[in-house]
Short mmCIF file of C-alpha atoms and ligand atoms in Angstrom, two decimals:
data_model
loop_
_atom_site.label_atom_id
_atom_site.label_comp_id
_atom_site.label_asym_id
_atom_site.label_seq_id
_atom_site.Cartn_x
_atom_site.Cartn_y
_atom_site.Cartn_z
CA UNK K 19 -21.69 0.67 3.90
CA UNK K 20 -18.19 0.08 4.85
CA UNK K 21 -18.17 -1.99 8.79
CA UNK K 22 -15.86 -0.29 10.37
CA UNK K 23 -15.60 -2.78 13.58
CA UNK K 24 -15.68 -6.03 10.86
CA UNK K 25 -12.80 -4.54 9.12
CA UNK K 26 -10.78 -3.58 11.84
CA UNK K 27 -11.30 -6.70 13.53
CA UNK K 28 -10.18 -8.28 10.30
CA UNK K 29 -7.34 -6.13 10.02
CA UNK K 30 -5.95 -7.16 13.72
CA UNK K 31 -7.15 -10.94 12.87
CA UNK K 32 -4.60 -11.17 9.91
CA UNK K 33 -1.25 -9.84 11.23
CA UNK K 34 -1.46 -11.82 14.62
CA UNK K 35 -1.15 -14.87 12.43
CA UNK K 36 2.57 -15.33 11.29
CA UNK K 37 3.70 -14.90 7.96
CA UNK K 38 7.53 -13.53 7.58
CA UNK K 39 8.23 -13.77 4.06
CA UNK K 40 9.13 -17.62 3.02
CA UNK K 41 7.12 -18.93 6.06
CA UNK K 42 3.41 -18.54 4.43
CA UNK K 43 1.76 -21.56 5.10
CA UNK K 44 -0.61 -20.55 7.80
CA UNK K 45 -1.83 -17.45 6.59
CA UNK K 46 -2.11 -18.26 3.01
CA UNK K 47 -4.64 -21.61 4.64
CA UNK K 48 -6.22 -18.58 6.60
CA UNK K 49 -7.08 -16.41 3.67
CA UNK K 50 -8.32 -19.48 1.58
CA UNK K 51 -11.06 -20.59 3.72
CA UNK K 52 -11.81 -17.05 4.46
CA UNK K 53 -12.21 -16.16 0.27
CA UNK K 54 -13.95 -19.32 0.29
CA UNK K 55 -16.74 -18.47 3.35
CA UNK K 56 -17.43 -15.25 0.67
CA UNK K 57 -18.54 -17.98 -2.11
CA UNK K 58 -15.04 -17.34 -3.78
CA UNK K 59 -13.47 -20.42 -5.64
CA UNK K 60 -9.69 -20.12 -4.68
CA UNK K 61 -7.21 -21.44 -6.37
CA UNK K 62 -3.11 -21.94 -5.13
CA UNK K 63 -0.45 -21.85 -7.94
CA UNK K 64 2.07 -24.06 -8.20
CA UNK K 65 5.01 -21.66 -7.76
CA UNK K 66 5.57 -22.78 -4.13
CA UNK K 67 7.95 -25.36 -6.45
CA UNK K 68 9.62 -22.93 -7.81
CA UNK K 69 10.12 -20.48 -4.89
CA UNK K 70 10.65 -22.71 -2.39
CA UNK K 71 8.06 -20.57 0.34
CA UNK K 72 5.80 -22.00 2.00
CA UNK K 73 2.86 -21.11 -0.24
CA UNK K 74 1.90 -20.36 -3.83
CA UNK K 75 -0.33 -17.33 -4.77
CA UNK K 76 -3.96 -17.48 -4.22
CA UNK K 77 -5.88 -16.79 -6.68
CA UNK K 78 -9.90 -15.79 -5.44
CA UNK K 79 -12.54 -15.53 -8.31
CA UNK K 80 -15.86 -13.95 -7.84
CA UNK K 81 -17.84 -14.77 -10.25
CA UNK K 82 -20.18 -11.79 -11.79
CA UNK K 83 -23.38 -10.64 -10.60
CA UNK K 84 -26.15 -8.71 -11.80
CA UNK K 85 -23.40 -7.26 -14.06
CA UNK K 86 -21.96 -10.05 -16.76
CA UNK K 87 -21.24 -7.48 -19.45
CA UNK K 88 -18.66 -5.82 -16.93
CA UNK K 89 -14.84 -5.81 -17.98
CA UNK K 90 -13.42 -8.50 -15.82
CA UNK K 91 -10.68 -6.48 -13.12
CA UNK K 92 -7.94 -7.99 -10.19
CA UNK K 93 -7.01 -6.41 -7.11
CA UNK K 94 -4.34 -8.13 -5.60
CA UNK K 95 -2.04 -7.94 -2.24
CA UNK K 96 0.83 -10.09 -0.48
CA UNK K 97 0.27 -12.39 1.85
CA UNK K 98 3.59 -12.11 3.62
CA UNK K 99 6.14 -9.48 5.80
CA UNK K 100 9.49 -8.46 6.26
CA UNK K 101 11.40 -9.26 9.74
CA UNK K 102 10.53 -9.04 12.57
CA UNK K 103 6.91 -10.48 12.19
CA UNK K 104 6.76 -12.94 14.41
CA UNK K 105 4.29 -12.55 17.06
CA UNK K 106 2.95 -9.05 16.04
CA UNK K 107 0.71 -7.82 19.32
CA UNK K 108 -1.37 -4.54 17.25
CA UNK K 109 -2.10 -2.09 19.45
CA UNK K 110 -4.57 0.33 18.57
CA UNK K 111 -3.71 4.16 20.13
CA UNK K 112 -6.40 6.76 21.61
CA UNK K 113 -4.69 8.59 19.00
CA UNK K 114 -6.45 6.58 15.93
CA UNK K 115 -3.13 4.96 15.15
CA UNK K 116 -2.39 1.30 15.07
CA UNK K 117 0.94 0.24 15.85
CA UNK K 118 2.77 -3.12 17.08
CA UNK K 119 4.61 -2.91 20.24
CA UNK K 120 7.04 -2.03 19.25
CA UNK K 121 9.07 -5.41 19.13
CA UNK K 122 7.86 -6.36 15.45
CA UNK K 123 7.41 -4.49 12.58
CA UNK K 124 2.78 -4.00 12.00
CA UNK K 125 2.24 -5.95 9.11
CA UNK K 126 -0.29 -3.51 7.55
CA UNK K 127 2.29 -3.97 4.72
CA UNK K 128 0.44 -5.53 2.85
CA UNK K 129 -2.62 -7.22 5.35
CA UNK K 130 -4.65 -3.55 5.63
CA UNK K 131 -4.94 -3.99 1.59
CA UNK K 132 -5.87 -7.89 2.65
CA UNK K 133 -8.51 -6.81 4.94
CA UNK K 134 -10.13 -3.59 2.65
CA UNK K 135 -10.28 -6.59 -0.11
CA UNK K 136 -12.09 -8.74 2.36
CA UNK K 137 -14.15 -5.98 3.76
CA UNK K 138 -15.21 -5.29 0.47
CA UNK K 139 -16.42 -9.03 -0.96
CA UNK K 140 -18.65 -8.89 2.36
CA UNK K 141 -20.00 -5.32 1.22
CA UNK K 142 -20.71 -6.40 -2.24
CA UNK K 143 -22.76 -9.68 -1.61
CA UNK K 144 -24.26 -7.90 1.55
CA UNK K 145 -25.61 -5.00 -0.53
CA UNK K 146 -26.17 -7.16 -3.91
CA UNK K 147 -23.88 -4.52 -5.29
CA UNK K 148 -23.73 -5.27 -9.19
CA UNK K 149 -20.10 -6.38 -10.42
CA UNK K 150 -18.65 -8.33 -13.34
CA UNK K 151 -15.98 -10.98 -12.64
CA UNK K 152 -13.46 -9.84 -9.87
CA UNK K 153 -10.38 -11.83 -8.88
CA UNK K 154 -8.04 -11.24 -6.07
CA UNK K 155 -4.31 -12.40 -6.13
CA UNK K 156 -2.88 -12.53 -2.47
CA UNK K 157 1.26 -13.03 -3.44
CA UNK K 158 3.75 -14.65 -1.25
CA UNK K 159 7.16 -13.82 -1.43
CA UNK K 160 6.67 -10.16 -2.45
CA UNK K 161 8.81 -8.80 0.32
CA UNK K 162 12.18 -11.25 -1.43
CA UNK K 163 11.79 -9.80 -4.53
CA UNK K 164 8.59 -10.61 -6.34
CA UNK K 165 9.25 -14.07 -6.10
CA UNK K 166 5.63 -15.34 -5.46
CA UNK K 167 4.52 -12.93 -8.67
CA UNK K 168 7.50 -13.35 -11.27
CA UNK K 169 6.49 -17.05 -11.03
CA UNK K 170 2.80 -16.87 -11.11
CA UNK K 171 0.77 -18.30 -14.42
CA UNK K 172 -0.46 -15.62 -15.87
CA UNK K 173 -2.64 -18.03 -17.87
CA UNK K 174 -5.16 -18.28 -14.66
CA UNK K 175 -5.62 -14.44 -14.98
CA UNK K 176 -8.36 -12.72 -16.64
CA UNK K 177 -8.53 -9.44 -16.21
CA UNK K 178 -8.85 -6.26 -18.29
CA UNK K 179 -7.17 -3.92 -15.45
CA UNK K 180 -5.32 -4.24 -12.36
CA UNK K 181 -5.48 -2.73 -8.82
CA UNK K 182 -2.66 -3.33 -6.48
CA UNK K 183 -3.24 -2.18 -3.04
CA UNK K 184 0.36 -2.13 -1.19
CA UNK K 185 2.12 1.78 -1.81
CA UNK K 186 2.85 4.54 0.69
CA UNK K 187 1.15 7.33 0.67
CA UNK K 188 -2.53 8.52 1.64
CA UNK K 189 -5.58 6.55 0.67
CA UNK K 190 -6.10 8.09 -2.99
CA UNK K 191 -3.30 8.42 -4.14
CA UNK K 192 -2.39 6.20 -7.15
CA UNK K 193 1.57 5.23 -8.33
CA UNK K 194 0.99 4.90 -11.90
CA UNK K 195 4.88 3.69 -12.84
CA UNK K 196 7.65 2.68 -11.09
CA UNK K 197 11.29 0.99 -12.60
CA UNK K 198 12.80 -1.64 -14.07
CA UNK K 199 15.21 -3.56 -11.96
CA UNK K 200 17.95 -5.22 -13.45
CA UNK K 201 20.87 -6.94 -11.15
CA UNK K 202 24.25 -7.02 -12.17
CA UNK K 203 26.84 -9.30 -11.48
CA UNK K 204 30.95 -8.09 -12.69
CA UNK K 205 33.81 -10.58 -12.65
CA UNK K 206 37.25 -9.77 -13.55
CA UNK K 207 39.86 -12.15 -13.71
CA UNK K 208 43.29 -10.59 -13.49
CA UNK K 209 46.95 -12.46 -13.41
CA UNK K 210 48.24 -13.29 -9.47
CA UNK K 211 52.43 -12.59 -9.14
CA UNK K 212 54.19 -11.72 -6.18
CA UNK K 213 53.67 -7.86 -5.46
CA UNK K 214 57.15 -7.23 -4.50
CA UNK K 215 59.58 -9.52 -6.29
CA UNK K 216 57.38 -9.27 -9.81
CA UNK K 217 54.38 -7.40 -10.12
CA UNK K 218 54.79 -6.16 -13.41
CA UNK K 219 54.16 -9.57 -14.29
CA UNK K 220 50.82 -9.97 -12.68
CA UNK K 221 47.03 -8.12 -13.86
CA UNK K 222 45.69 -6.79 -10.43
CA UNK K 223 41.66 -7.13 -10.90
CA UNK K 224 41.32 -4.76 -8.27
CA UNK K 225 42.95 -2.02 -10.02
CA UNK K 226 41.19 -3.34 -12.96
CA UNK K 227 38.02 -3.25 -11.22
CA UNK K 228 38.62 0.28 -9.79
CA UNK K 229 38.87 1.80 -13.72
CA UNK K 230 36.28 0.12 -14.56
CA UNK K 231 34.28 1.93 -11.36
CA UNK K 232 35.52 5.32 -12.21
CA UNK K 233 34.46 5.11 -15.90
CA UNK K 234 30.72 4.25 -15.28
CA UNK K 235 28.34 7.06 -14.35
CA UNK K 236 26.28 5.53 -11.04
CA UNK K 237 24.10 6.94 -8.58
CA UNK K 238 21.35 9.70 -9.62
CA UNK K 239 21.92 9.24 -13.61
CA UNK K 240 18.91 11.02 -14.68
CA UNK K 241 14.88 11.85 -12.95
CA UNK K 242 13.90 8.13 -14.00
CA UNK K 243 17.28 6.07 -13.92
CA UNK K 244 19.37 5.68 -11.13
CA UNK K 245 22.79 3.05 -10.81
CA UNK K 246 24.77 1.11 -7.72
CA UNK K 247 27.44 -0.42 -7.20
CA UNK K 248 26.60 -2.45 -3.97
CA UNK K 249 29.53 -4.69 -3.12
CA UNK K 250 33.01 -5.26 -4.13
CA UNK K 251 34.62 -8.55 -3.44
CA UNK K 252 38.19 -9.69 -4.08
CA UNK K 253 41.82 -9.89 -2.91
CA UNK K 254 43.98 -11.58 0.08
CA UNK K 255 46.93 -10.80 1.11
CA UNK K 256 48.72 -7.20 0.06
CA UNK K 257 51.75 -9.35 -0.85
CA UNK K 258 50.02 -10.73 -4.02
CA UNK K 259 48.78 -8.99 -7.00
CA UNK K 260 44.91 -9.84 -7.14
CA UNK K 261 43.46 -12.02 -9.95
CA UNK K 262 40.19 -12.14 -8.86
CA UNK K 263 37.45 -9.04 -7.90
CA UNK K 264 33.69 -9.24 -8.43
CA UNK K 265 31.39 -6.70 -8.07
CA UNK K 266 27.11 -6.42 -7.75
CA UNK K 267 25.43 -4.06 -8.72
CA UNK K 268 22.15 -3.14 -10.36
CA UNK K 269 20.50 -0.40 -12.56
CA UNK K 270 16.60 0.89 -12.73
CA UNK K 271 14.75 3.14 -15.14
CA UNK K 272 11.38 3.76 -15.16
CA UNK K 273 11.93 3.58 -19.42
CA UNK K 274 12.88 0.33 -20.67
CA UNK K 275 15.78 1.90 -22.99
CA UNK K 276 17.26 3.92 -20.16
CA UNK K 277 17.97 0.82 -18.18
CA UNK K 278 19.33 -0.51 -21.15
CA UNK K 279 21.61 2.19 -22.16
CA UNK K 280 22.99 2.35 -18.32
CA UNK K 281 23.65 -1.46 -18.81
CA UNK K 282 25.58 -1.43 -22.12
CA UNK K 283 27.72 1.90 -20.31
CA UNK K 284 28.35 -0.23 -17.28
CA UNK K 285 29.36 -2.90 -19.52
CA UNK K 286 31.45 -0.92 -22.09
CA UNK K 287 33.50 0.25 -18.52
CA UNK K 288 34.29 -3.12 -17.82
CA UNK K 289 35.62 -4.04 -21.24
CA UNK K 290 37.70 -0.76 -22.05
CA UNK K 291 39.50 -1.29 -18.60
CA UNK K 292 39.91 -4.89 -19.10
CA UNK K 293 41.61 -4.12 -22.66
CA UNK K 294 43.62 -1.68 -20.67
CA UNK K 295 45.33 -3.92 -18.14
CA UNK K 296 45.01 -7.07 -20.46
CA UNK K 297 42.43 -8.77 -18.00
CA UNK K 298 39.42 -10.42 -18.92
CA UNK K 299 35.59 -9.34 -17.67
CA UNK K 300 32.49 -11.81 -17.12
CA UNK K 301 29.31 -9.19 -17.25
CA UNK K 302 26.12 -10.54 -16.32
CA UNK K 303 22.86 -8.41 -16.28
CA UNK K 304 19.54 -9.77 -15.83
CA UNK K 305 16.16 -7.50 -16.02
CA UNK K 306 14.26 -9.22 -12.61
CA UNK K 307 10.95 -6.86 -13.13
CA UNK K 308 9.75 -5.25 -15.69
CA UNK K 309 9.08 -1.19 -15.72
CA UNK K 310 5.79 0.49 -15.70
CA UNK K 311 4.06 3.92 -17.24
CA UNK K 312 0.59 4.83 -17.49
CA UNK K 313 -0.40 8.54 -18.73
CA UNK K 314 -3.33 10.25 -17.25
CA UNK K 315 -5.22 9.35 -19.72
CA UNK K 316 -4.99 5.77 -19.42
CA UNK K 317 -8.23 3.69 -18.75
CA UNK K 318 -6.73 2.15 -15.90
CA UNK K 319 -5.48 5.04 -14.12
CA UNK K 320 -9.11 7.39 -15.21
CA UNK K 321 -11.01 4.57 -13.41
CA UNK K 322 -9.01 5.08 -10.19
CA UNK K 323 -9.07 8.50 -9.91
CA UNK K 324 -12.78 8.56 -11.05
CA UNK K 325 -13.45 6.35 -8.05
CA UNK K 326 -11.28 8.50 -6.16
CA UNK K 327 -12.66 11.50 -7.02
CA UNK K 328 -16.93 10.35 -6.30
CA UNK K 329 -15.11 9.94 -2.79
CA UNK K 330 -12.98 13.46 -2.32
CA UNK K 331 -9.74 11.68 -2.41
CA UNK K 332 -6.99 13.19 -3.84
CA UNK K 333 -6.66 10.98 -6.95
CA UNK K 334 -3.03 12.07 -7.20
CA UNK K 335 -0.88 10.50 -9.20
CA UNK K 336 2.97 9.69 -8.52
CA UNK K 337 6.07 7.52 -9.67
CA UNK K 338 7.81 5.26 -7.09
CA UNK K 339 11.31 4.82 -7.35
CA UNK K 340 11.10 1.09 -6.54
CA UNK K 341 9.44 -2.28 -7.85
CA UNK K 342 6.11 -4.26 -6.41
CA UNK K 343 4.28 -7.01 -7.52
CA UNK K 344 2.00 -4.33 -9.87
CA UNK K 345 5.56 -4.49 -12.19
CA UNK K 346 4.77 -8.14 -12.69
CA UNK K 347 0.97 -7.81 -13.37
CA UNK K 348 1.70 -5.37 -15.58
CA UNK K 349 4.74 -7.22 -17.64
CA UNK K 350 1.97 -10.04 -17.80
CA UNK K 351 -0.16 -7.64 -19.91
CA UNK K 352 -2.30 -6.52 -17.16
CA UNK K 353 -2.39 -2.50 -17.14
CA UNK K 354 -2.42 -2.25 -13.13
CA UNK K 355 -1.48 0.48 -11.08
CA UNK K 356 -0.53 0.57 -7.37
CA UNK K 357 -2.89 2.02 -4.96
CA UNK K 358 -2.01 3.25 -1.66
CA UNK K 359 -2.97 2.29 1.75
CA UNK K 360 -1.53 4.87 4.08
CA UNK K 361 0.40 2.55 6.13
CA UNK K 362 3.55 4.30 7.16
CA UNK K 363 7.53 3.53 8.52
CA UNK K 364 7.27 0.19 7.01
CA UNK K 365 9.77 -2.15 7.20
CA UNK K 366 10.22 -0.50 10.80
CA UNK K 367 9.14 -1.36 14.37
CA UNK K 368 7.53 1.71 14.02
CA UNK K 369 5.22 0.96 11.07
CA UNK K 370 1.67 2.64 11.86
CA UNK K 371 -1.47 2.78 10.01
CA UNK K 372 -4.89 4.81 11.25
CA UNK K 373 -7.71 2.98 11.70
CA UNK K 374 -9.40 5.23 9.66
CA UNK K 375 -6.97 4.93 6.75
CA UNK K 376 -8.56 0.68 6.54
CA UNK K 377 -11.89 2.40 6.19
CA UNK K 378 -11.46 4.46 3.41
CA UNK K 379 -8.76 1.78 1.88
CA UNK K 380 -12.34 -0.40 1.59
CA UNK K 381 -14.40 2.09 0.66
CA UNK K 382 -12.01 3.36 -1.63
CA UNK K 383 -11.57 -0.38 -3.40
CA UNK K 384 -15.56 -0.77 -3.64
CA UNK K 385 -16.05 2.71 -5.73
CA UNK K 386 -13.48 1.29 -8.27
CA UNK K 387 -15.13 -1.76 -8.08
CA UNK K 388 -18.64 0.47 -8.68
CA UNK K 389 -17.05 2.87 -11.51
CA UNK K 390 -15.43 -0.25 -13.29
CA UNK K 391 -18.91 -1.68 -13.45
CA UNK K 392 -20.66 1.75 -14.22
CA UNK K 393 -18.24 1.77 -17.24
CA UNK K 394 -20.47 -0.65 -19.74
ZN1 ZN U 426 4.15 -4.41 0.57
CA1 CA U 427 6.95 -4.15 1.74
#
């Protein structure tokens, strides 16, 4: 059912056109009029405002057909891509591979879950397939930290589950949690003196900063949380004693209270070695996504494996250790998991994706589309 050529063509179509996170103008006009040719009505958000790139998140509805008692579901995808995605030239290998060349990263992060959405709208009007209410969020921003999603309205959402198509891994396999992120942001304001004439009368903040270092537990904390310091700033010249340091850092936890408890420890370092030297600490924390954790037995995660089963996929389920847009959707209430694509080394020149792996992505995105439906 899947057209093989249409996709692919698609596929290639989308990441020739520009769209390097912050600079989404032309593809996000691209992908309107092209949800709109499939009878979508398409919708931008206003959070361009707010993010200051150069588009909001679409927002495509199709409407139901031959299937109105159906649970309303979203798939959704970014629009944009890291650096260096200007001028992508795909090329696609004898080998079944398709690769840039090797100048720009591929963009099949996220555009092959863009073009197995697309592929799919064309499959279910061609084939009257019967489907309740299905709307597609294309994000911009995703790739500068959720920016397009942590500002989009929820309140133009209506959905009882969520697909995300943009994870590693083969076509089947379903991440059904991933961590909270929370950046951190440590000042500590010491006393300055002269270090040789009378530096017992000055607080160095670097020392300060250093005890508080050695009394937090970072890295590898436990199989779910993990800490990092990720730069130190402070200090001039070695002649002065240092009132000034600040450090970043963040924490994640796939549980909510883990990330929470790391946070108050980091914190508690900072204020036992301030005491210490008689310094004062600033200690800023601020949650940016939200964590996720569906069980097996979740409805969300039964319907993608169902589908993924009727197709002999794998159906496996996994964690990710980092944060996507599905964090958002699901801190907006949405249970959504993240379903991968089998693009691979992205973020790289080297990013690759088989032309095959866009086939079954479609296919793959129709049977949940088909089970959802099946369900009432
Ligand atoms: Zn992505
Ligand atoms: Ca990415």
């Amino acid at each position: 059912m899947i057209n093989k050529d249409r996709v692919i063509g698609q596929f290639l179509e989308l990441v020739q056109i520009d769209s390097e996170t912050k600079h989404e103008r032309a593809i996000a006009d691209v992908l309107k009029k092209k949800f709109e040719a499939l009878g979508l009505e398409v919708i931008e958000d206003d959070s361009a405002a707010v993010t200051g790139h150069g588009a909001g998140n679409l927002i495509a509805t199709l409407k139901p057909a031959g299937a109105e008692e159906a649970e309303p579901i979203l798939f959704t995808c970014h629009m944009d891509t890291v650096t260096p995605g200007v001028g992508i030239k795909p090329v696609v290998g004898e080998d079944g591979w398709i690769r840039s060349d090797g100048t720009t990263i591929l963009g099949a992060d996220d555009k092959a879950g863009v073009a197995a959405l697309l592929e799919m709208i064309q499959v279910l009007n061609e084939q009257q397939v019967p489907h309740g209410q299905i709307q597609f969020v294309i994000t911009a921003g995703e790739e500068s930290g959720l920016m397009g999603a942590r500002a989009l309205d929820g309140s133009k959402l209506d959905a009882k589950y969520g697909f995300a198509l943009d994870s590693n891994g083969e076509v089947g396999a379903i991440c059904v949690a991933a961590p909270t992120q929370a950046r951190i942001e440590i000042e500590i304001f010491g006393k300055s003196a002269h270090a040789g004439v009378n530096p017992e009368d000055g607080i160095s903040a670097i020392q300060v900063a250093g005890k508080a270092i050695s009394r937090m537990k970072l890295g590898r904390i436990d199989a779910e949380t993990t800490a990092n310091i990720g730069k130190f700033e402070g200090g001039g010249a070695t002649n002065i004693v240092t009132d000034y340091a600040k450090l970043y850092a963040e924490a994640r936890s796939i549980v909510q209270e883990k990330v929470e408890k790391q946070i108050a420890g980091m914190k508690e370092a900072v204020e036992s070695a301030c005491r210490d030297y008689g310094a004062r600490g600033e200690f800023k924390s601020n949650i940016i996504y939200p964590a996720f954790q569906h069980n097996e037995t979740d409805a969300v995660v039964q319907l993608a494996k169902k589908a993924a089963d009727q197709l002999g996929l794998s159906g496996r389920t996994f964690m990710s250790g980092g944060g996507s847009d599905a964090n958002i959707f699901n801190g907006l209430g949405i249970p959504t998991v993240n379903l991968a694509v089998g693009y691979e080394n992205i973020h790289t020149t080297s990013e690759r994706i088989k032309v095959e792996d866009i086939v079954k992505a479609a296919e793959y995105v129709l049977q949940i589309v088909k089970v959802t439906t099946d369900r009432k």
